[in-house]
Amino acid sequence: MASVNTQFSIAVHVLAAIAHNEGVFTSEILAGSVNANPVFVKRILVKLSKAKLAKTTVGKSGGYGLARSPKSISLLDIYSAVNPPDAFAIHAYPKTKECVVSCNIKEVMSDVLVGTQEAVRRDLRQTTLADVVSKIRARSG
Amino acid sequence: MASVNTQFSIAVHVLAAIAHNEGVFTSEILAGSVNANPVFVKRILVKLSKAKLAKTTVGKSGGYGLARSPKSISLLDIYSAVNPPDAFAIHAYPKTKECVVSCNIKEVMSDVLVGTQEAVRRDLRQTTLADVVSKIRARSG
DNA sequence: GATATAGATACTGATATAGTATCCATAAAT
DNA sequence: ATTTATGGATACTATATCAGTATCTATATC
């Protein structure tokens, strides 16, 4: 546990917690729900706040609320906010001059994988935070 | 450089090199084309061989050829052969009993992300090794 | 003014990727 | 039959990223 990026999944978790309970919560409480390190969760909350998905109030009795309605927040919005490394990496070794494949593979793969990355984005755009909350409620009821 | 999995991209590279040059090549030569560590490339070649995408001949004057035609090998075949970690990880912290979200988020996210992973597979299935080779040739010509 | 919060920073620890070195088994070349 | 070049396996190391820990500052409420 530590080398796969779980920030996206944690971001969805905390936003779902806020949305489900419809209120403002401190990072301590949200970290408690995730059962993860408070500072780690804070760092994710900061990203969500900068992306204007969460609304921060600073100072005593401060905390995090939603900045937009759950229906208007897609998983793609959350994914973009935490900005995880691309799902598909291309190797970056120096080119071997005499080899046609070596000289062009990177550009060709980039081309192909842009399409794949776009497929991911299309898929994530189809699910909203409201969908996630309602699925959670369906399971608990 | 070392924490993103580049094996898929390297696997495509070596198979494209074999397909483009239409022959049998040693791991040394293939590693030379990639400009990567020979043993690392070997480990990938072993996976491709086990997945029956590459055909191995052992012993002196041995090497790697294609086991199937480039048109019949999709990027999904190659992706599955190297078996990289899932693009989307879900955090695995213990559940907080009192929290409805905490108790159900993992299953709900799994559900959603299965669809995303499937979108990736659908996309990769659309491109073949032959497509990659012809794109490379188009660039070099 | 005291206090509880967000937010930032520096350091540490754990894990997975990739590199290095070396060995064995096999089959071709001699 | 021997030599030799290959695939394949294994053990160890180096490095980068993710995540945890500790601590500090700024700010707004009480």
mmCIF file of C-alpha atoms (C1' of nucleotides) in Angstrom:
data_model
loop_
_atom_site.group_PDB
_atom_site.id
_atom_site.type_symbol
_atom_site.label_atom_id
_atom_site.label_comp_id
_atom_site.label_asym_id
_atom_site.label_seq_id
_atom_site.Cartn_x
_atom_site.Cartn_y
_atom_site.Cartn_z
ATOM 1 C CA MET A 1 0.000 0.000 0.000
ATOM 2 C CA ALA A 2 1.886 3.032 -1.336
ATOM 3 C CA SER A 3 2.800 3.364 -4.958
ATOM 4 C CA VAL A 4 -0.589 3.309 -6.541
ATOM 5 C CA ASN A 5 -2.273 6.655 -6.570
ATOM 6 C CA THR A 6 -5.429 6.468 -4.469
ATOM 7 C CA GLN A 7 -6.094 10.186 -4.356
ATOM 8 C CA PHE A 8 -8.896 10.070 -6.906
ATOM 9 C CA SER A 9 -10.759 7.437 -4.980
ATOM 10 C CA ILE A 10 -10.241 9.288 -1.692
ATOM 11 C CA ALA A 11 -11.397 12.535 -3.276
ATOM 12 C CA VAL A 12 -14.628 10.872 -4.369
ATOM 13 C CA HIS A 13 -15.006 9.451 -0.873
ATOM 14 C CA VAL A 14 -14.755 12.769 0.965
ATOM 15 C CA LEU A 15 -16.954 14.612 -1.515
ATOM 16 C CA ALA A 16 -19.541 11.844 -1.254
ATOM 17 C CA ALA A 17 -19.383 12.112 2.519
ATOM 18 C CA ILE A 18 -19.998 15.858 2.350
ATOM 19 C CA ALA A 19 -22.769 15.437 -0.204
ATOM 20 C CA HIS A 20 -24.478 12.617 1.652
ATOM 21 C CA ASN A 21 -24.508 14.482 4.954
ATOM 22 C CA GLU A 22 -25.171 17.869 3.371
ATOM 23 C CA GLY A 23 -23.075 20.063 5.595
ATOM 24 C CA VAL A 24 -19.655 21.519 6.373
ATOM 25 C CA PHE A 25 -17.032 19.277 7.904
ATOM 26 C CA THR A 26 -13.484 19.665 9.159
ATOM 27 C CA SER A 27 -10.594 17.805 7.575
ATOM 28 C CA GLU A 28 -10.245 15.853 10.828
ATOM 29 C CA ILE A 29 -13.748 14.486 10.555
ATOM 30 C CA LEU A 30 -13.421 13.716 6.861
ATOM 31 C CA ALA A 31 -10.085 11.991 7.449
ATOM 32 C CA GLY A 32 -11.853 9.989 10.131
ATOM 33 C CA SER A 33 -14.439 8.782 7.653
ATOM 34 C CA VAL A 34 -11.753 7.687 5.209
ATOM 35 C CA ASN A 35 -9.628 6.290 8.032
ATOM 36 C CA ALA A 36 -6.585 7.854 6.460
ATOM 37 C CA ASN A 37 -3.894 10.242 7.528
ATOM 38 C CA PRO A 38 -5.371 13.739 8.177
ATOM 39 C CA VAL A 39 -2.585 15.623 6.428
ATOM 40 C CA PHE A 40 -2.872 13.405 3.377
ATOM 41 C CA VAL A 41 -6.608 14.025 3.235
ATOM 42 C CA LYS A 42 -6.005 17.735 3.757
ATOM 43 C CA ARG A 43 -3.714 17.822 0.757
ATOM 44 C CA ILE A 44 -6.457 16.320 -1.358
ATOM 45 C CA LEU A 45 -9.016 18.752 0.056
ATOM 46 C CA VAL A 46 -6.784 21.631 -0.913
ATOM 47 C CA LYS A 47 -6.785 20.394 -4.498
ATOM 48 C CA LEU A 48 -10.565 20.050 -4.488
ATOM 49 C CA SER A 49 -10.854 23.546 -3.110
ATOM 50 C CA LYS A 50 -8.540 25.010 -5.747
ATOM 51 C CA ALA A 51 -10.588 23.248 -8.430
ATOM 52 C CA LYS A 52 -13.669 24.926 -6.948
ATOM 53 C CA LEU A 53 -15.404 21.662 -6.180
ATOM 54 C CA ALA A 54 -15.182 22.218 -2.422
ATOM 55 C CA LYS A 55 -15.864 25.459 -0.623
ATOM 56 C CA THR A 56 -13.460 26.225 2.195
ATOM 57 C CA THR A 57 -14.081 28.360 5.245
ATOM 58 C CA VAL A 58 -10.928 29.140 7.185
ATOM 59 C CA GLY A 59 -10.479 29.874 10.851
ATOM 60 C CA LYS A 60 -12.228 28.530 13.892
ATOM 61 C CA SER A 61 -15.408 26.590 13.022
ATOM 62 C CA GLY A 62 -14.163 26.412 9.462
ATOM 63 C CA GLY A 63 -14.352 23.355 7.216
ATOM 64 C CA TYR A 64 -15.289 22.035 3.825
ATOM 65 C CA GLY A 65 -18.597 22.090 2.008
ATOM 66 C CA LEU A 66 -19.563 21.540 -1.593
ATOM 67 C CA ALA A 67 -19.088 24.453 -3.953
ATOM 68 C CA ARG A 68 -21.557 23.067 -6.495
ATOM 69 C CA SER A 69 -24.482 20.704 -6.521
ATOM 70 C CA PRO A 70 -23.633 16.990 -6.559
ATOM 71 C CA LYS A 71 -25.486 16.641 -9.851
ATOM 72 C CA SER A 72 -23.154 19.141 -11.498
ATOM 73 C CA ILE A 73 -19.945 17.455 -10.327
ATOM 74 C CA SER A 74 -18.789 14.617 -12.567
ATOM 75 C CA LEU A 75 -16.150 12.058 -11.696
ATOM 76 C CA LEU A 76 -14.102 13.632 -14.457
ATOM 77 C CA ASP A 77 -14.194 16.938 -12.575
ATOM 78 C CA ILE A 78 -12.841 15.169 -9.506
ATOM 79 C CA TYR A 79 -10.289 13.227 -11.530
ATOM 80 C CA SER A 80 -9.020 16.416 -13.111
ATOM 81 C CA ALA A 81 -8.892 18.163 -9.748
ATOM 82 C CA VAL A 82 -6.565 15.628 -8.144
ATOM 83 C CA ASN A 83 -4.578 15.371 -11.369
ATOM 84 C CA PRO A 84 -3.220 11.846 -11.042
ATOM 85 C CA PRO A 85 -0.419 10.675 -13.334
ATOM 86 C CA ASP A 86 -1.623 9.543 -16.754
ATOM 87 C CA ALA A 87 -2.894 6.007 -16.783
ATOM 88 C CA PHE A 88 -0.626 5.221 -19.723
ATOM 89 C CA ALA A 89 3.037 6.050 -19.621
ATOM 90 C CA ILE A 90 5.362 5.943 -22.584
ATOM 91 C CA HIS A 91 8.943 4.911 -22.090
ATOM 92 C CA ALA A 92 11.433 7.717 -22.655
ATOM 93 C CA TYR A 93 14.723 6.093 -23.547
ATOM 94 C CA PRO A 94 16.978 7.831 -26.051
ATOM 95 C CA LYS A 95 16.293 6.976 -29.687
ATOM 96 C CA THR A 96 18.489 4.599 -31.611
ATOM 97 C CA LYS A 97 19.258 6.603 -34.718
ATOM 98 C CA GLU A 98 19.383 3.729 -37.205
ATOM 99 C CA CYS A 99 16.087 2.261 -36.076
ATOM 100 C CA VAL A 100 12.942 3.526 -37.764
ATOM 101 C CA VAL A 101 10.778 2.080 -35.013
ATOM 102 C CA SER A 102 12.840 3.615 -32.227
ATOM 103 C CA CYS A 103 12.754 6.995 -33.942
ATOM 104 C CA ASN A 104 8.978 7.134 -34.305
ATOM 105 C CA ILE A 105 7.402 4.888 -31.702
ATOM 106 C CA LYS A 106 7.020 7.581 -29.084
ATOM 107 C CA GLU A 107 5.029 9.893 -31.305
ATOM 108 C CA VAL A 108 2.890 7.079 -32.661
ATOM 109 C CA MET A 109 2.140 5.723 -29.189
ATOM 110 C CA SER A 110 1.335 9.213 -27.941
ATOM 111 C CA ASP A 111 -1.126 9.537 -30.751
ATOM 112 C CA VAL A 112 -2.815 6.253 -29.983
ATOM 113 C CA LEU A 113 -2.900 6.755 -26.222
ATOM 114 C CA VAL A 114 -4.409 10.209 -26.450
ATOM 115 C CA GLY A 115 -7.450 8.401 -27.786
ATOM 116 C CA THR A 116 -7.399 5.951 -24.903
ATOM 117 C CA GLN A 117 -7.079 8.713 -22.339
ATOM 118 C CA GLU A 118 -10.014 10.428 -24.003
ATOM 119 C CA ALA A 119 -12.074 7.236 -23.684
ATOM 120 C CA VAL A 120 -11.383 7.308 -19.958
ATOM 121 C CA ARG A 121 -12.485 10.920 -19.721
ATOM 122 C CA ARG A 122 -15.670 10.240 -21.658
ATOM 123 C CA ASP A 123 -16.509 7.419 -19.308
ATOM 124 C CA LEU A 124 -15.798 9.374 -16.134
ATOM 125 C CA ARG A 125 -17.875 12.278 -17.386
ATOM 126 C CA GLN A 126 -20.955 10.060 -17.409
ATOM 127 C CA THR A 127 -21.101 9.570 -13.656
ATOM 128 C CA THR A 128 -21.860 12.385 -11.229
ATOM 129 C CA LEU A 129 -21.263 12.741 -7.511
ATOM 130 C CA ALA A 130 -25.046 12.566 -7.123
ATOM 131 C CA ASP A 131 -25.000 9.157 -8.835
ATOM 132 C CA VAL A 132 -22.362 7.937 -6.411
ATOM 133 C CA VAL A 133 -24.318 9.158 -3.385
ATOM 134 C CA SER A 134 -27.507 7.557 -4.600
ATOM 135 C CA LYS A 135 -25.732 4.254 -5.225
ATOM 136 C CA ILE A 136 -24.365 4.412 -1.688
ATOM 137 C CA ARG A 137 -27.801 5.097 -0.279
ATOM 138 C CA ALA A 138 -29.285 2.278 -2.320
ATOM 139 C CA ARG A 139 -26.788 -0.150 -0.835
ATOM 140 C CA SER A 140 -27.284 1.010 2.748
ATOM 141 C CA GLY A 141 -31.062 1.044 2.575
ATOM 142 C CA MET B 1 12.004 7.600 -13.986
ATOM 143 C CA ALA B 2 10.781 4.501 -12.167
ATOM 144 C CA SER B 3 7.348 4.398 -10.667
ATOM 145 C CA VAL B 4 5.201 4.543 -13.728
ATOM 146 C CA ASN B 5 4.833 1.278 -15.545
ATOM 147 C CA THR B 6 6.336 1.571 -19.028
ATOM 148 C CA GLN B 7 6.224 -2.129 -19.858
ATOM 149 C CA PHE B 8 3.198 -1.848 -22.107
ATOM 150 C CA SER B 9 4.817 0.830 -24.209
ATOM 151 C CA ILE B 10 8.081 -1.127 -24.398
ATOM 152 C CA ALA B 11 6.196 -4.279 -25.362
ATOM 153 C CA VAL B 12 4.556 -2.446 -28.249
ATOM 154 C CA HIS B 13 7.955 -1.084 -29.237
ATOM 155 C CA VAL B 14 9.684 -4.462 -29.478
ATOM 156 C CA LEU B 15 6.785 -6.145 -31.240
ATOM 157 C CA ALA B 16 6.625 -3.269 -33.704
ATOM 158 C CA ALA B 17 10.356 -3.631 -34.308
ATOM 159 C CA ILE B 18 9.948 -7.338 -35.029
ATOM 160 C CA ALA B 19 6.930 -6.741 -37.236
ATOM 161 C CA HIS B 20 8.517 -3.892 -39.163
ATOM 162 C CA ASN B 21 11.683 -5.817 -39.917
ATOM 163 C CA GLU B 22 9.897 -9.131 -40.373
ATOM 164 C CA GLY B 23 12.387 -11.486 -38.831
ATOM 165 C CA VAL B 24 13.768 -13.093 -35.699
ATOM 166 C CA PHE B 25 15.855 -11.001 -33.336
ATOM 167 C CA THR B 26 17.756 -11.576 -30.111
ATOM 168 C CA SER B 27 16.829 -9.826 -26.903
ATOM 169 C CA GLU B 28 20.147 -7.969 -27.105
ATOM 170 C CA ILE B 29 19.255 -6.423 -30.429
ATOM 171 C CA LEU B 30 15.716 -5.606 -29.376
ATOM 172 C CA ALA B 31 16.970 -4.042 -26.146
ATOM 173 C CA GLY B 32 19.348 -2.016 -28.296
ATOM 174 C CA SER B 33 16.453 -0.653 -30.303
ATOM 175 C CA VAL B 34 14.596 0.364 -27.172
ATOM 176 C CA ASN B 35 17.820 1.604 -25.567
ATOM 177 C CA ALA B 36 16.786 -0.046 -22.335
ATOM 178 C CA ASN B 37 18.273 -2.581 -19.993
ATOM 179 C CA PRO B 38 18.550 -5.997 -21.726
ATOM 180 C CA VAL B 39 17.311 -7.991 -18.753
ATOM 181 C CA PHE B 40 14.340 -5.697 -18.337
ATOM 182 C CA VAL B 41 13.437 -6.137 -21.988
ATOM 183 C CA LYS B 42 13.959 -9.872 -21.654
ATOM 184 C CA ARG B 43 11.459 -10.011 -18.827
ATOM 185 C CA ILE B 44 8.902 -8.329 -21.051
ATOM 186 C CA LEU B 45 9.716 -10.672 -23.936
ATOM 187 C CA VAL B 46 9.107 -13.629 -21.666
ATOM 188 C CA LYS B 47 5.625 -12.307 -20.926
ATOM 189 C CA LEU B 48 4.923 -11.798 -24.626
ATOM 190 C CA SER B 49 6.118 -15.310 -25.308
ATOM 191 C CA LYS B 50 3.920 -16.812 -22.589
ATOM 192 C CA ALA B 51 0.955 -14.895 -24.002
ATOM 193 C CA LYS B 52 1.741 -16.457 -27.361
ATOM 194 C CA LEU B 53 2.284 -13.151 -29.108
ATOM 195 C CA ALA B 54 5.994 -13.805 -29.635
ATOM 196 C CA LYS B 55 7.534 -17.048 -30.772
ATOM 197 C CA THR B 56 10.742 -17.996 -29.006
ATOM 198 C CA THR B 57 13.549 -20.138 -30.300
ATOM 199 C CA VAL B 58 16.046 -21.114 -27.638
ATOM 200 C CA GLY B 59 19.717 -21.921 -27.934
ATOM 201 C CA LYS B 60 22.407 -20.543 -30.190
ATOM 202 C CA SER B 61 20.996 -18.451 -33.040
ATOM 203 C CA GLY B 62 17.733 -18.272 -31.142
ATOM 204 C CA GLY B 63 15.584 -15.192 -30.760
ATOM 205 C CA TYR B 64 12.106 -13.768 -30.944
ATOM 206 C CA GLY B 65 9.677 -13.634 -33.848
ATOM 207 C CA LEU B 66 5.981 -12.933 -34.071
ATOM 208 C CA ALA B 67 3.660 -15.819 -33.252
ATOM 209 C CA ARG B 68 0.748 -14.257 -35.122
ATOM 210 C CA SER B 69 0.232 -11.773 -37.895
ATOM 211 C CA PRO B 70 0.468 -8.082 -36.894
ATOM 212 C CA LYS B 71 -3.107 -7.596 -38.060
ATOM 213 C CA SER B 72 -4.343 -10.141 -35.557
ATOM 214 C CA ILE B 73 -2.529 -8.637 -32.563
ATOM 215 C CA SER B 74 -4.406 -5.789 -30.896
ATOM 216 C CA LEU B 75 -2.961 -3.378 -28.375
ATOM 217 C CA LEU B 76 -5.328 -4.976 -25.880
ATOM 218 C CA ASP B 77 -3.606 -8.322 -26.466
ATOM 219 C CA ILE B 78 -0.281 -6.688 -25.675
ATOM 220 C CA TYR B 79 -1.712 -4.811 -22.708
ATOM 221 C CA SER B 80 -3.122 -8.023 -21.269
ATOM 222 C CA ALA B 81 0.143 -9.851 -21.853
ATOM 223 C CA VAL B 82 2.242 -7.458 -19.790
ATOM 224 C CA ASN B 83 -0.537 -7.220 -17.217
ATOM 225 C CA PRO B 84 0.149 -3.751 -15.820
ATOM 226 C CA PRO B 85 -1.544 -2.631 -12.591
ATOM 227 C CA ASP B 86 -5.078 -1.347 -13.062
ATOM 228 C CA ALA B 87 -5.221 2.249 -14.153
ATOM 229 C CA PHE B 88 -7.628 3.033 -11.320
ATOM 230 C CA ALA B 89 -6.858 2.073 -7.764
ATOM 231 C CA ILE B 90 -9.321 2.234 -4.910
ATOM 232 C CA HIS B 91 -8.094 3.113 -1.449
ATOM 233 C CA ALA B 92 -8.304 0.259 1.024
ATOM 234 C CA TYR B 93 -8.472 1.807 4.478
ATOM 235 C CA PRO B 94 -10.590 0.090 7.134
ATOM 236 C CA LYS B 95 -14.237 1.109 7.177
ATOM 237 C CA THR B 96 -15.586 3.499 9.773
ATOM 238 C CA LYS B 97 -18.576 1.595 11.070
ATOM 239 C CA GLU B 98 -20.846 4.549 11.753
ATOM 240 C CA CYS B 99 -20.333 6.081 8.323
ATOM 241 C CA VAL B 100 -22.635 5.003 5.523
ATOM 242 C CA VAL B 101 -20.283 6.411 2.928
ATOM 243 C CA SER B 102 -17.236 4.688 4.372
ATOM 244 C CA CYS B 103 -19.078 1.375 4.517
ATOM 245 C CA ASN B 104 -20.170 1.396 0.880
ATOM 246 C CA ILE B 105 -17.807 3.599 -1.111
ATOM 247 C CA LYS B 106 -15.451 0.804 -2.061
ATOM 248 C CA GLU B 107 -18.103 -1.354 -3.656
ATOM 249 C CA VAL B 108 -19.727 1.590 -5.400
ATOM 250 C CA MET B 109 -16.412 2.829 -6.780
ATOM 251 C CA SER B 110 -15.487 -0.671 -7.916
ATOM 252 C CA ASP B 111 -18.730 -0.810 -9.794
ATOM 253 C CA VAL B 112 -18.146 2.497 -11.526
ATOM 254 C CA LEU B 113 -14.500 1.864 -12.337
ATOM 255 C CA VAL B 114 -15.138 -1.535 -13.870
ATOM 256 C CA GLY B 115 -16.959 0.410 -16.556
ATOM 257 C CA THR B 116 -14.024 2.754 -16.983
ATOM 258 C CA GLN B 117 -11.547 -0.069 -17.256
ATOM 259 C CA GLU B 118 -13.794 -1.644 -19.861
ATOM 260 C CA ALA B 119 -13.773 1.600 -21.836
ATOM 261 C CA VAL B 120 -9.998 1.402 -21.886
ATOM 262 C CA ARG B 121 -10.085 -2.155 -23.128
ATOM 263 C CA ARG B 122 -12.587 -1.326 -25.851
ATOM 264 C CA ASP B 123 -10.342 1.466 -27.051
ATOM 265 C CA LEU B 124 -7.149 -0.598 -27.046
ATOM 266 C CA ARG B 125 -8.872 -3.366 -28.938
ATOM 267 C CA GLN B 126 -9.426 -1.031 -31.881
ATOM 268 C CA THR B 127 -5.754 -0.622 -32.738
ATOM 269 C CA THR B 128 -3.613 -3.452 -34.063
ATOM 270 C CA LEU B 129 0.126 -3.937 -34.228
ATOM 271 C CA ALA B 130 -0.207 -3.597 -37.999
ATOM 272 C CA ASP B 131 -1.773 -0.157 -37.490
ATOM 273 C CA VAL B 132 1.158 0.884 -35.320
ATOM 274 C CA VAL B 133 3.706 -0.318 -37.870
ATOM 275 C CA SER B 134 1.956 1.452 -40.698
ATOM 276 C CA LYS B 135 1.798 4.694 -38.698
ATOM 277 C CA ILE B 136 5.529 4.380 -38.043
ATOM 278 C CA ARG B 137 6.232 3.814 -41.725
ATOM 279 C CA ALA B 138 4.043 6.771 -42.658
ATOM 280 C CA ARG B 139 6.069 9.029 -40.379
ATOM 281 C CA SER B 140 9.427 7.807 -41.614
ATOM 282 C CA GLY B 141 8.526 7.962 -45.290
ATOM 283 C "C1'" DG C 1 -6.860 37.468 23.395
ATOM 284 C "C1'" DA C 2 -7.577 32.461 23.108
ATOM 285 C "C1'" DT C 3 -8.606 28.831 20.175
ATOM 286 C "C1'" DA C 4 -9.743 25.899 16.400
ATOM 287 C "C1'" DT C 5 -9.433 25.644 11.892
ATOM 288 C "C1'" DA C 6 -7.188 25.654 6.861
ATOM 289 C "C1'" DG C 7 -2.968 25.403 4.551
ATOM 290 C "C1'" DA C 8 2.029 24.867 3.890
ATOM 291 C "C1'" DT C 9 6.503 22.643 4.474
ATOM 292 C "C1'" DA C 10 10.178 19.465 5.626
ATOM 293 C "C1'" DC C 11 11.295 15.055 6.746
ATOM 294 C "C1'" DT C 12 10.591 9.950 6.975
ATOM 295 C "C1'" DG C 13 8.998 5.312 5.622
ATOM 296 C "C1'" DA C 14 7.115 1.914 2.417
ATOM 297 C "C1'" DT C 15 6.537 0.009 -2.106
ATOM 298 C "C1'" DA C 16 6.879 -0.761 -7.003
ATOM 299 C "C1'" DT C 17 9.588 0.025 -11.119
ATOM 300 C "C1'" DA C 18 13.654 -0.571 -13.306
ATOM 301 C "C1'" DG C 19 18.888 -1.612 -13.414
ATOM 302 C "C1'" DT C 20 22.854 -4.819 -12.428
ATOM 303 C "C1'" DA C 21 25.136 -9.128 -11.997
ATOM 304 C "C1'" DT C 22 25.175 -13.776 -12.384
ATOM 305 C "C1'" DC C 23 23.743 -18.347 -13.175
ATOM 306 C "C1'" DC C 24 21.495 -22.451 -15.657
ATOM 307 C "C1'" DA C 25 19.436 -24.934 -19.692
ATOM 308 C "C1'" DT C 26 19.324 -25.563 -24.443
ATOM 309 C "C1'" DA C 27 20.342 -25.983 -29.184
ATOM 310 C "C1'" DA C 28 23.074 -24.596 -32.995
ATOM 311 C "C1'" DA C 29 27.731 -24.318 -34.900
ATOM 312 C "C1'" DT C 30 32.130 -26.139 -35.068
ATOM 313 C "C1'" DA D 1 31.628 -34.113 -28.465
ATOM 314 C "C1'" DT D 2 32.792 -29.488 -27.394
ATOM 315 C "C1'" DT D 3 32.124 -24.805 -27.736
ATOM 316 C "C1'" DT D 4 29.228 -21.033 -27.788
ATOM 317 C "C1'" DA D 5 25.379 -17.970 -28.197
ATOM 318 C "C1'" DT D 6 21.057 -17.749 -26.995
ATOM 319 C "C1'" DG D 7 16.563 -17.743 -23.757
ATOM 320 C "C1'" DG D 8 15.182 -17.799 -19.078
ATOM 321 C "C1'" DA D 9 15.551 -17.405 -14.028
ATOM 322 C "C1'" DT D 10 17.074 -15.350 -9.694
ATOM 323 C "C1'" DA D 11 18.964 -12.307 -6.221
ATOM 324 C "C1'" DC D 12 20.329 -7.950 -5.179
ATOM 325 C "C1'" DT D 13 20.458 -2.797 -5.702
ATOM 326 C "C1'" DA D 14 18.946 2.001 -6.932
ATOM 327 C "C1'" DT D 15 15.436 5.250 -7.445
ATOM 328 C "C1'" DA D 16 11.071 7.578 -7.616
ATOM 329 C "C1'" DT D 17 6.532 8.150 -6.017
ATOM 330 C "C1'" DC D 18 3.015 7.588 -2.669
ATOM 331 C "C1'" DA D 19 1.699 8.131 1.823
ATOM 332 C "C1'" DG D 20 2.619 9.120 6.982
ATOM 333 C "C1'" DT D 21 4.495 12.193 10.666
ATOM 334 C "C1'" DA D 22 5.558 16.434 12.811
ATOM 335 C "C1'" DT D 23 5.387 21.106 12.984
ATOM 336 C "C1'" DC D 24 4.537 25.691 11.703
ATOM 337 C "C1'" DT D 25 1.770 30.000 10.057
ATOM 338 C "C1'" DA D 26 -2.351 32.640 8.926
ATOM 339 C "C1'" DT D 27 -6.981 33.449 9.814
ATOM 340 C "C1'" DA D 28 -11.536 33.793 11.538
ATOM 341 C "C1'" DT D 29 -14.571 32.766 15.319
ATOM 342 C "C1'" DC D 30 -15.552 32.698 20.040
#
